[in-house]
PDB file of C-alpha atoms in Angstrom:
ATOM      1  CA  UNK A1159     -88.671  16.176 -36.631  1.00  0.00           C
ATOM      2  CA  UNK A1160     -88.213  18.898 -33.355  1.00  0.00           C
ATOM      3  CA  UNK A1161     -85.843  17.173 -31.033  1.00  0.00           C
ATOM      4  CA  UNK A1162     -88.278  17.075 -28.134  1.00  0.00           C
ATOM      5  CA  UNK A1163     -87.368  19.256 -24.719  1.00  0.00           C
ATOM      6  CA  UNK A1164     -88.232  17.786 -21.264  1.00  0.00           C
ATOM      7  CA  UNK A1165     -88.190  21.725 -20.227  1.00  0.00           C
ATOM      8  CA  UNK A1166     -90.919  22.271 -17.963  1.00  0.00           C
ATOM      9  CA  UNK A1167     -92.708  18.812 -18.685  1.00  0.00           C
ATOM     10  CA  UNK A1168     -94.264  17.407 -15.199  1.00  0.00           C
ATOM     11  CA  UNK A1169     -93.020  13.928 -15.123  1.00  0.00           C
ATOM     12  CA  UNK A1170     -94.143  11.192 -12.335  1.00  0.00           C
ATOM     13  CA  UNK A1171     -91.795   8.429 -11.180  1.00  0.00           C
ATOM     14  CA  UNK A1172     -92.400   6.116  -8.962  1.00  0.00           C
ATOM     15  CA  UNK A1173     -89.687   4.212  -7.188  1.00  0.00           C
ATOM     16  CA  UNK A1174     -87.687   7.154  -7.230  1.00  0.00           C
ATOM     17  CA  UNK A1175     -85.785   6.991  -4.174  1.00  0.00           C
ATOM     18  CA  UNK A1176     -82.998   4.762  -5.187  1.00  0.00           C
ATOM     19  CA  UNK A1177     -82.067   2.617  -8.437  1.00  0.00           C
ATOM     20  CA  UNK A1178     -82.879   3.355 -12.201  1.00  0.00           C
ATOM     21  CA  UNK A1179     -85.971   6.094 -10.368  1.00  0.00           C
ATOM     22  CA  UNK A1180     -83.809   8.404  -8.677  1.00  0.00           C
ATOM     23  CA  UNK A1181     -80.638   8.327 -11.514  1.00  0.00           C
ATOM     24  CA  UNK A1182     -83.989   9.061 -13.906  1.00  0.00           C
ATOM     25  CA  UNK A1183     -84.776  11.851 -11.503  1.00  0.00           C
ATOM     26  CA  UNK A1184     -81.295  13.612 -11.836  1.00  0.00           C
ATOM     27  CA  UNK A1185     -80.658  13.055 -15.543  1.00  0.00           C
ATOM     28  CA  UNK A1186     -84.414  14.197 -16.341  1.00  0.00           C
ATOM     29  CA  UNK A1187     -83.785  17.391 -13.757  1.00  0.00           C
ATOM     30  CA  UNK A1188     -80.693  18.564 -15.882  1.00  0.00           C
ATOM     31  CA  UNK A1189     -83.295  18.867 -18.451  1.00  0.00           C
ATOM     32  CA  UNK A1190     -85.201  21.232 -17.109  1.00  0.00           C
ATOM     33  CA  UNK A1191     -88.055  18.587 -15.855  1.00  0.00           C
ATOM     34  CA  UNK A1192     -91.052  19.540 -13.191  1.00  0.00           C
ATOM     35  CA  UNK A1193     -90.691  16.431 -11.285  1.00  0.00           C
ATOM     36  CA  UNK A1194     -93.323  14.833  -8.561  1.00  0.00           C
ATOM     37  CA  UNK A1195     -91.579  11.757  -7.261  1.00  0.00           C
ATOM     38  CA  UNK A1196     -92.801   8.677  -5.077  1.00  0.00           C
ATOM     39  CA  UNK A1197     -91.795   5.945  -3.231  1.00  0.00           C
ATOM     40  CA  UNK A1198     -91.613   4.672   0.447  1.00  0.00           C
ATOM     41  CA  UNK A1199     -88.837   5.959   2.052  1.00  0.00           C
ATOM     42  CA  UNK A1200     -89.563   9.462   2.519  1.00  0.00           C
ATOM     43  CA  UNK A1201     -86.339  10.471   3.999  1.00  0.00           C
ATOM     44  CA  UNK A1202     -84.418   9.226   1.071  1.00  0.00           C
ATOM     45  CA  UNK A1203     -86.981  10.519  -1.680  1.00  0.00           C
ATOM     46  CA  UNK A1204     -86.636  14.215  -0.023  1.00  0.00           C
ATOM     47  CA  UNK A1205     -82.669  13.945  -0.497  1.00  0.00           C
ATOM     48  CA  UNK A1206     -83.588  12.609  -3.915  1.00  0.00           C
ATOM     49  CA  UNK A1207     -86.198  15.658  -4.406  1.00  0.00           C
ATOM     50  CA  UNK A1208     -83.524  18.106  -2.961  1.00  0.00           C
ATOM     51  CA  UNK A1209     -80.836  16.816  -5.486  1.00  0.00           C
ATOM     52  CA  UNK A1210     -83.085  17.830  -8.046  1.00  0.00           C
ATOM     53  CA  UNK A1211     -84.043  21.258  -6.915  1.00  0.00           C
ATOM     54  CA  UNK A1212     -80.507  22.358  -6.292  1.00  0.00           C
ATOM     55  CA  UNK A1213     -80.212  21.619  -9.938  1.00  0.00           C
ATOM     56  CA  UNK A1214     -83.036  24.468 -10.499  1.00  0.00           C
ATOM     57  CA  UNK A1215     -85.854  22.717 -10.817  1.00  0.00           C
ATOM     58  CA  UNK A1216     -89.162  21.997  -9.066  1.00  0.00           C
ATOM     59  CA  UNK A1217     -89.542  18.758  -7.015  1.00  0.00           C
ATOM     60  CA  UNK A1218     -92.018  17.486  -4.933  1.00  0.00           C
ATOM     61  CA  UNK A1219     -91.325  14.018  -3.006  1.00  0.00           C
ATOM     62  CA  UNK A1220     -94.599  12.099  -2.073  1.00  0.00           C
ATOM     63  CA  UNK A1221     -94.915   9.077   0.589  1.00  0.00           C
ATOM     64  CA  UNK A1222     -95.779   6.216  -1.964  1.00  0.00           C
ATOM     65  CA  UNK A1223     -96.999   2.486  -1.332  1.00  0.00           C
ATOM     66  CA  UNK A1224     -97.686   1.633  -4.976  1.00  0.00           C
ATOM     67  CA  UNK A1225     -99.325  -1.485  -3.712  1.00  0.00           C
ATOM     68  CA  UNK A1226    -102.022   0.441  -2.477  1.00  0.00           C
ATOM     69  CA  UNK A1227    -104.717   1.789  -4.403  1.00  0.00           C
ATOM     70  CA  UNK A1228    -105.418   5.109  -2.271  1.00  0.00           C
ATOM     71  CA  UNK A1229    -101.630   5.423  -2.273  1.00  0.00           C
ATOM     72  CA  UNK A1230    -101.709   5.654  -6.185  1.00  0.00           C
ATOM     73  CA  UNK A1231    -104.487   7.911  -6.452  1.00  0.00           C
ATOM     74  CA  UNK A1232    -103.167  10.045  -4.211  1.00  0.00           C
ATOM     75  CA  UNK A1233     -99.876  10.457  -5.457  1.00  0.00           C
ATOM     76  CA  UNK A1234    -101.111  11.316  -8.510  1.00  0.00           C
ATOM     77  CA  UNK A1235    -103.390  13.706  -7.370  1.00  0.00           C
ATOM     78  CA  UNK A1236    -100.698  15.758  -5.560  1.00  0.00           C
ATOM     79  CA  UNK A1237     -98.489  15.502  -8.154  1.00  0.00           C
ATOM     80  CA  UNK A1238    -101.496  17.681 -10.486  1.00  0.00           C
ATOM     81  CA  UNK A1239    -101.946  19.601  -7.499  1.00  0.00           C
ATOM     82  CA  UNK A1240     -98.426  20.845  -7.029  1.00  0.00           C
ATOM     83  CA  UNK A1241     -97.510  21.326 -11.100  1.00  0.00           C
ATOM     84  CA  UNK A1242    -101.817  21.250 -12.741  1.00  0.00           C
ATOM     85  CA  UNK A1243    -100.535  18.832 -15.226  1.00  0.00           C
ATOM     86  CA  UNK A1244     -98.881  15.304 -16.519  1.00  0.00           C
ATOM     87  CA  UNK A1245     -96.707  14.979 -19.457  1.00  0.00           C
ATOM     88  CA  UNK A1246     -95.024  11.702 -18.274  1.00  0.00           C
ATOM     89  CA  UNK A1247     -95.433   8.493 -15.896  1.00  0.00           C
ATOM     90  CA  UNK A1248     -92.622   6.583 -15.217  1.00  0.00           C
ATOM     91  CA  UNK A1249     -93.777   3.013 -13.586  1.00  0.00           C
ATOM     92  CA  UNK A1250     -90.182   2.479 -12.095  1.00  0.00           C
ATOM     93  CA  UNK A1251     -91.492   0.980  -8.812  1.00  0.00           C
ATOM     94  CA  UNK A1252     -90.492  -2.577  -8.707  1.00  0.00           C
ATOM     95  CA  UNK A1253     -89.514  -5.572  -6.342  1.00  0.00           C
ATOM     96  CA  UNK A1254     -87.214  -8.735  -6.989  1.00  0.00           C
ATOM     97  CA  UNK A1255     -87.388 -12.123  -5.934  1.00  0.00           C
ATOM     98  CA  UNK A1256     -84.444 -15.324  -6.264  1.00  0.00           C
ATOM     99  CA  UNK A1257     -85.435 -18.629  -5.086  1.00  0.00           C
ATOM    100  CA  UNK A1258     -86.471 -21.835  -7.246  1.00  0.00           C
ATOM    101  CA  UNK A1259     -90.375 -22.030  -6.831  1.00  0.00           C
ATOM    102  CA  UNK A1260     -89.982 -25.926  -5.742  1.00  0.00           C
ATOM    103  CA  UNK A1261     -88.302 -24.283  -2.370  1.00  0.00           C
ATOM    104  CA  UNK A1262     -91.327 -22.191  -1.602  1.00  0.00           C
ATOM    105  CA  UNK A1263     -93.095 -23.574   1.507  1.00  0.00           C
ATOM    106  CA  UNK A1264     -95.769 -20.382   1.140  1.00  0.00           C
ATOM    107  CA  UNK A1265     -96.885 -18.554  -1.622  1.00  0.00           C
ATOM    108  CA  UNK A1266     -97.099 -14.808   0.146  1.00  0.00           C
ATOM    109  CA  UNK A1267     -93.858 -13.485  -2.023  1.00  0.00           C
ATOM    110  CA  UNK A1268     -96.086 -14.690  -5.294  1.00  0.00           C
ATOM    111  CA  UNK A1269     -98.248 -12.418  -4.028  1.00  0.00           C
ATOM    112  CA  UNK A1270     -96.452  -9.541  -2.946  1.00  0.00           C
ATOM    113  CA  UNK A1271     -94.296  -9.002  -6.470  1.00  0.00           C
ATOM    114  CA  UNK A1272     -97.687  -9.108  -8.060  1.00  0.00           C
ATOM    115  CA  UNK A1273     -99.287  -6.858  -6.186  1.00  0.00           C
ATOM    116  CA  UNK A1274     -96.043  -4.296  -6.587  1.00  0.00           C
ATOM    117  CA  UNK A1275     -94.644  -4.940 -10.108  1.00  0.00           C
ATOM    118  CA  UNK A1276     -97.709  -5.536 -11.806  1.00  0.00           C
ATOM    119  CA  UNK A1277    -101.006  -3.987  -9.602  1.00  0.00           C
ATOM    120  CA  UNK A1278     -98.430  -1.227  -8.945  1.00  0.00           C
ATOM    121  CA  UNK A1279     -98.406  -0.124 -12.294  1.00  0.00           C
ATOM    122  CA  UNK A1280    -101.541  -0.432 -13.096  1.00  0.00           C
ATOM    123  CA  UNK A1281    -103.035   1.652 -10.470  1.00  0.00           C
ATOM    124  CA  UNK A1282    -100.413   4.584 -11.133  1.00  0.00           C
ATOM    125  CA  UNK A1283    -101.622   4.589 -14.794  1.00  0.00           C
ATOM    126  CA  UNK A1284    -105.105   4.288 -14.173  1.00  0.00           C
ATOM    127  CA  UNK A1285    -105.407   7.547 -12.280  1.00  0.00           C
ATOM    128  CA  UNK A1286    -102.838   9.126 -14.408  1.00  0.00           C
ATOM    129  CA  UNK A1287    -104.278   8.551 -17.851  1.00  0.00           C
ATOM    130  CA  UNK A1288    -107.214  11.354 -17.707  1.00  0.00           C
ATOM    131  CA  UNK A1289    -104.017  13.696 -17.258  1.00  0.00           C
ATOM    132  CA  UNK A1290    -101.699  12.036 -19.905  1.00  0.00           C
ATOM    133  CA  UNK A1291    -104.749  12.270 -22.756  1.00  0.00           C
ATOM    134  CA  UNK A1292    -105.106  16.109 -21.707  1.00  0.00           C
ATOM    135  CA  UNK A1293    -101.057  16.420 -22.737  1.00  0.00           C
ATOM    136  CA  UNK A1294    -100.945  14.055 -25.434  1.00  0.00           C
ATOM    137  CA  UNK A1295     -98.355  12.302 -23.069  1.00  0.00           C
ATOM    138  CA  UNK A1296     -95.899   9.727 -22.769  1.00  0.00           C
ATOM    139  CA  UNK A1297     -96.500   5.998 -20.661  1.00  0.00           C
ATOM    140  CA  UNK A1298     -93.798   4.225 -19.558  1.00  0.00           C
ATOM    141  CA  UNK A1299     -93.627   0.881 -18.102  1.00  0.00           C
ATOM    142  CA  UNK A1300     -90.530  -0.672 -16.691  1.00  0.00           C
ATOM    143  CA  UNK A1301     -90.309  -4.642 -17.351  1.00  0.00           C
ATOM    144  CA  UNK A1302     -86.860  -6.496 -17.877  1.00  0.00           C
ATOM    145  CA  UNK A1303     -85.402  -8.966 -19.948  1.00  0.00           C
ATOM    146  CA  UNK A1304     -87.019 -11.516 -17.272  1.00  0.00           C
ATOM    147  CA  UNK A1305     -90.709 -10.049 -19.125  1.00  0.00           C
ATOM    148  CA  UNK A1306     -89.540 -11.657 -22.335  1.00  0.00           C
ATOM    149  CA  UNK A1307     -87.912 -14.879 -21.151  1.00  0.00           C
ATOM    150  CA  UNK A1308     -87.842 -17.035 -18.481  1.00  0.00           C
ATOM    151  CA  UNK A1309     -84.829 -17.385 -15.920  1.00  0.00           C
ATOM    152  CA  UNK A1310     -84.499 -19.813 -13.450  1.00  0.00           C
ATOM    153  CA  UNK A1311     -85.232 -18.672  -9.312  1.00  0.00           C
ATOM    154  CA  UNK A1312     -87.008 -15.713 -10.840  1.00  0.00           C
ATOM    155  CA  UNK A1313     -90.408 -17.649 -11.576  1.00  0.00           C
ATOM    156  CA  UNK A1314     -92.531 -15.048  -9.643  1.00  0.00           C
ATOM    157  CA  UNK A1315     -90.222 -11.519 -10.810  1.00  0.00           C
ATOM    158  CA  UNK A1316     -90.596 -13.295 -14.389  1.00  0.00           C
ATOM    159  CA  UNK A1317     -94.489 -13.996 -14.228  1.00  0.00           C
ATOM    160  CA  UNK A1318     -94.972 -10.467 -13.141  1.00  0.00           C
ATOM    161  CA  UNK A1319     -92.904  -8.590 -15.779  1.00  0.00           C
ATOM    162  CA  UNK A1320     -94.416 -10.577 -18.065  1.00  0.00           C
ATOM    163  CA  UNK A1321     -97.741  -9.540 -16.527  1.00  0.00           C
ATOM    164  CA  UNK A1322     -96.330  -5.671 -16.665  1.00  0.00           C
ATOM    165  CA  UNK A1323     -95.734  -6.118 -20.605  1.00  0.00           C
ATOM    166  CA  UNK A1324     -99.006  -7.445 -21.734  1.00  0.00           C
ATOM    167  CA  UNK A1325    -100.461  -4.422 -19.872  1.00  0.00           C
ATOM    168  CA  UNK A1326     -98.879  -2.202 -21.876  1.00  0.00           C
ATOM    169  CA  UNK A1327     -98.425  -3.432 -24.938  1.00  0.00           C
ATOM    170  CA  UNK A1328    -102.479  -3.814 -24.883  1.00  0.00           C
ATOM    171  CA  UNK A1329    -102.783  -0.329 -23.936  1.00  0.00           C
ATOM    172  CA  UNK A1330    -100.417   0.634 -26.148  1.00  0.00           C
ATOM    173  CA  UNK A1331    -103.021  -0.497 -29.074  1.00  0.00           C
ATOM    174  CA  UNK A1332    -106.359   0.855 -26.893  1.00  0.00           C
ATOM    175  CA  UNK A1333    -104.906   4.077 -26.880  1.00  0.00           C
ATOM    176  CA  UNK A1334    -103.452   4.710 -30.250  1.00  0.00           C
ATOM    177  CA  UNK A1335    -105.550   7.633 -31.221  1.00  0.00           C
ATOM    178  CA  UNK A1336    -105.670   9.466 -28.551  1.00  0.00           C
ATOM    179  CA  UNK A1337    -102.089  10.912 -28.419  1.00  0.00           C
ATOM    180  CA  UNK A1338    -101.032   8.832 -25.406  1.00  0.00           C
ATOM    181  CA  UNK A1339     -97.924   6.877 -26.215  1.00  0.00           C
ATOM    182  CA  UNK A1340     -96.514   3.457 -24.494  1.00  0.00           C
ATOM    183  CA  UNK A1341     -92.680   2.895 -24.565  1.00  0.00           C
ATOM    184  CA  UNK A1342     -91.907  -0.167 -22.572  1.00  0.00           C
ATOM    185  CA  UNK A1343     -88.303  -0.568 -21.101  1.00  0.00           C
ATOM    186  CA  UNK A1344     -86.407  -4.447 -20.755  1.00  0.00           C
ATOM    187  CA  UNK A1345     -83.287  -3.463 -18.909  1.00  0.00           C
ATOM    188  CA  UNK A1346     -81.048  -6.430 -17.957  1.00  0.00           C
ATOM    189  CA  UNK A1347     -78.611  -6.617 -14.991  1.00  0.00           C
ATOM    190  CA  UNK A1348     -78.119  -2.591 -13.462  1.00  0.00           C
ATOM    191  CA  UNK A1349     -76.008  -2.113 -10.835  1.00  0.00           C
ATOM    192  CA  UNK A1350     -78.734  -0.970  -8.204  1.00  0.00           C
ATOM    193  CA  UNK A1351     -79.194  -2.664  -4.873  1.00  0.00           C
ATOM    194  CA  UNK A1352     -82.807  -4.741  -6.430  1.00  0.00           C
ATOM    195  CA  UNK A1353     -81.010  -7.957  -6.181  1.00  0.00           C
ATOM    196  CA  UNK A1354     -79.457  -7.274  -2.545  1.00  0.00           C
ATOM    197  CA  UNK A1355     -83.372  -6.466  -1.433  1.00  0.00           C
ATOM    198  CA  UNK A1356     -84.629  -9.364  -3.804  1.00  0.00           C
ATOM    199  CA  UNK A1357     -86.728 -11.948  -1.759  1.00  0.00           C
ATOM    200  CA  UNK A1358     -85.710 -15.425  -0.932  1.00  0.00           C
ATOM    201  CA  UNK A1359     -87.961 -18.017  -0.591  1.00  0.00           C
ATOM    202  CA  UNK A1360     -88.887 -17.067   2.955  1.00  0.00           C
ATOM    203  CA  UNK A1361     -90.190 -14.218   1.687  1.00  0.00           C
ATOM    204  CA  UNK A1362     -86.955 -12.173   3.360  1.00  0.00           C
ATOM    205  CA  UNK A1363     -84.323  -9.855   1.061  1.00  0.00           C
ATOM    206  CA  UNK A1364     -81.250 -12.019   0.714  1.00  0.00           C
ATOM    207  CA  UNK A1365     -79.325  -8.770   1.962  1.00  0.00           C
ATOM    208  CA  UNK A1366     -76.418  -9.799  -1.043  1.00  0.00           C
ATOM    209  CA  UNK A1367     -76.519  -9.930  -4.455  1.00  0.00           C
ATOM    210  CA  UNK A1368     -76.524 -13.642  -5.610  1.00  0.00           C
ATOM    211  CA  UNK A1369     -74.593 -12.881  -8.730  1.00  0.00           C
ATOM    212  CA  UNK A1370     -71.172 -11.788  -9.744  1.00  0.00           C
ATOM    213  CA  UNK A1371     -72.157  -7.519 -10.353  1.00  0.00           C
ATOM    214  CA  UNK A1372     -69.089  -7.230 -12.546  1.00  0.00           C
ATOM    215  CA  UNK A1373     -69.161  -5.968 -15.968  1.00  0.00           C
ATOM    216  CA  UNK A1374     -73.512  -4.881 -15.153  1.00  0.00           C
ATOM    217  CA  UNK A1375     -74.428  -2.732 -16.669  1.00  0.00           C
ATOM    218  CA  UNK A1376     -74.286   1.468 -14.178  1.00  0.00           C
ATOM    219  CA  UNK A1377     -77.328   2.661 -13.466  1.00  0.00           C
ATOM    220  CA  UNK A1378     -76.117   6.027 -15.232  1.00  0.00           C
ATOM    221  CA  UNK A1379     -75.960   4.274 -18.311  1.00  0.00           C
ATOM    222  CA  UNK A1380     -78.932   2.243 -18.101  1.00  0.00           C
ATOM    223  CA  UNK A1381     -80.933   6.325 -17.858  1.00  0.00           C
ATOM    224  CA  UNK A1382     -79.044   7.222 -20.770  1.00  0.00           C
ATOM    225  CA  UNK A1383     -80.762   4.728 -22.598  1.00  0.00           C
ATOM    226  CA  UNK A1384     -83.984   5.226 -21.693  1.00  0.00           C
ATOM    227  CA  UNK A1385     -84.264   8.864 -21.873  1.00  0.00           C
ATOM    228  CA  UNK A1386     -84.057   9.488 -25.694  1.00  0.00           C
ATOM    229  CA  UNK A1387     -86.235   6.423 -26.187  1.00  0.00           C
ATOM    230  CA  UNK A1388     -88.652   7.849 -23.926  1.00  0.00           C
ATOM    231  CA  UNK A1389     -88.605  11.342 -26.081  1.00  0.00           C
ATOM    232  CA  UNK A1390     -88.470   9.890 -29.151  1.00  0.00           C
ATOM    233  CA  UNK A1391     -91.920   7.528 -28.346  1.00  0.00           C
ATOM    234  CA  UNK A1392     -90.751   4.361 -29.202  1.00  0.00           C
ATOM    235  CA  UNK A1393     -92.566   1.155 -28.648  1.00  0.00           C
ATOM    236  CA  UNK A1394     -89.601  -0.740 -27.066  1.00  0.00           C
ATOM    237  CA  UNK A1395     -86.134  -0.492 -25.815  1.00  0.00           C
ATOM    238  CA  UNK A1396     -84.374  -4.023 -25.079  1.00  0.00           C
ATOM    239  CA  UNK A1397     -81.235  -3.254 -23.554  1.00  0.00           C
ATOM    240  CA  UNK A1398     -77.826  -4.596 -24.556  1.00  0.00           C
ATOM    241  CA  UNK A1399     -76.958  -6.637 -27.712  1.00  0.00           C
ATOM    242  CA  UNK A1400     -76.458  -9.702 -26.044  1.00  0.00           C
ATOM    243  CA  UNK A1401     -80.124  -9.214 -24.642  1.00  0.00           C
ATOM    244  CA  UNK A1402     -81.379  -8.803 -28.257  1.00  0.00           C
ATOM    245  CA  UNK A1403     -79.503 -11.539 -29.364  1.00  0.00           C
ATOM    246  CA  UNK A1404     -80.813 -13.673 -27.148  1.00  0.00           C
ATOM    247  CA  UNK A1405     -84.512 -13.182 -27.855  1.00  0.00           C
ATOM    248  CA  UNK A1406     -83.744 -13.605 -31.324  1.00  0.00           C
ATOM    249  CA  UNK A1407     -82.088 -16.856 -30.394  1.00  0.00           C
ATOM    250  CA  UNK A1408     -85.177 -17.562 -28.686  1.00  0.00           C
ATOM    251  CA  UNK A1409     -87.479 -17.493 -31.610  1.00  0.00           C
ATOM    252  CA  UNK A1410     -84.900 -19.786 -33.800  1.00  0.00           C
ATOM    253  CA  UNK A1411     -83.783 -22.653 -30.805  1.00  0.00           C
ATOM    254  CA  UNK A1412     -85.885 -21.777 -27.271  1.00  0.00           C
ATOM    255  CA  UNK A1413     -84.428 -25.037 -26.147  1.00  0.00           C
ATOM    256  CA  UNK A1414     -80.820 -23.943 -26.611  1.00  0.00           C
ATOM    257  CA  UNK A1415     -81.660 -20.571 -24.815  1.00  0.00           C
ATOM    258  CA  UNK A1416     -83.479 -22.680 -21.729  1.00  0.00           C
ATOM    259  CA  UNK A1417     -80.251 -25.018 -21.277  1.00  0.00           C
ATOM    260  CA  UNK A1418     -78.264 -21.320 -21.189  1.00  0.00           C
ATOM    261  CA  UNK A1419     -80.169 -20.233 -18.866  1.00  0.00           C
ATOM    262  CA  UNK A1420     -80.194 -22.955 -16.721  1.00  0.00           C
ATOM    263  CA  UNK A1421     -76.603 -23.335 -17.094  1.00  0.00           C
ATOM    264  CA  UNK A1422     -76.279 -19.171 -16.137  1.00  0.00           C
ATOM    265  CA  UNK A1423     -77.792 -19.978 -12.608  1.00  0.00           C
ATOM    266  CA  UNK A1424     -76.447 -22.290 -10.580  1.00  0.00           C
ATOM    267  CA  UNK A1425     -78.308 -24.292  -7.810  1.00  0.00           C
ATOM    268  CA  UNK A1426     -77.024 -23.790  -4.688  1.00  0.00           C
TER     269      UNK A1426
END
């Protein structure tokens, strides 16, 4: 099999201001990548765009709200504007949330992480997929280990990750013959700043991370993953051996995995 080049391929990644979306940005622009990347903080996705052109490539930065529809479609559109074409979307975009649901006195955060880690996604591809089939192109949707399993305070990042999975593992099926691929991604802990901005249960980021970040796994590392899985069209990637081995623990004794769970995050 040709190894396959991301030289002059226009990939789209949202999110791409900070986190797994920008390191994705750099790695992928060493590779020769045409990149058009969005998020909300313009200022920081230009110094993200800028990183990547002084490494010789093209790079557009768009304003992007991916939980607005006419934000999505227009990112998209810009993004064929400025390079005609689509090889790759990269649904990085994503929002965290760390309360127990019984401390909720209003369900706006429920809707919010919805609306960005699930709607957010699905708007992005919707627009893009005309372009992708024209490529034979690549999908990619960004879930975590928290799409296969539940974890305790994380009822509302779990339900949507889990939403974001049974997207794309349907489409994955809708679209096998038409040269459109679908690799989903289940990172677990990355050191980015998610879980500093992660809401609390009044709907405000918690402004620290509520768990011990030693031994996560870098950001750098997490890209190096994803990148030849992402080439190489696989179906999955579940990050980490202990992540594996705990779905597979899962299917044998789900009770044992709920009481570790519970047991990993204490109640404050």
């Amino acid at each position: 099999m040709v190894k396959y080049s991301f030289q002059n391929k226009v990939v789209v990644i949202t999110g791409a201001s900070a986190g797994i979306g920008k390191e994705l940005a750099l790695q992928l622009a060493e590779k020769g990548a045409l990149l058009a990347l969005g998020a909300r903080n313009l200022e920081r996705l230009e110094k993200v765009a800028e990183a990547c052109r002084q490494k010789g490539v093209a790079a557009v930065a768009v304003q992007l709200d991916v939980a607005d529809k006419e934000s999505c479609r227009t990112f998209i559109e810009k993004s064929v504007e400025e390079f005609g074409k689509i090889d790759l979307l990269v649904n990085n975009a994503g929002i965290s949330m760390w309360a127990y649901f019984e401390e909720f006195t209003d369900l706006t955060p429920f809707e919010q992480i919805m609306q960005v880690n699930y709607f957010g996604s699905l708007y992005c591809t919707f627009y893009a997929l005309p372009f992708l089939k024209k490529t034979n192109g690549r999908l990619v949707g960004i879930s975590s280990l928290t799409g296969k399993t539940g974890v305790p305070t994380r009822s509302g990042y779990a339900a949507s990750k889990h939403a974001v999975a049974g997207f794309f593992d349907t489409l994955r099926i809708e679209l096998k013959d038409t040269g459109v691929s679908v690799t989903m991604i289940y990172p677990g802990f990355v050191a980015t700043d998610v879980r500093k901005l992660a809401m609390g249960s009044d709907g405000k980021s918690l402004g620290k991370s509520p768990l011990d970040e030693t031994g996560t796994m870098t950001v750098e590392k997490c890209v190096s993953l994803m990148i030849p899985a992402i080439a190489k069209r696989r179906r999955e990637l579940v990050m980490t051996l202990k992540g594996r081995l705990g779905l597979w623990l899962k299917l044998i004794a789900p009770g044992l995995v709920d009481r570790i769970a519970l047991k990993a995050v204490s109640k404050k």
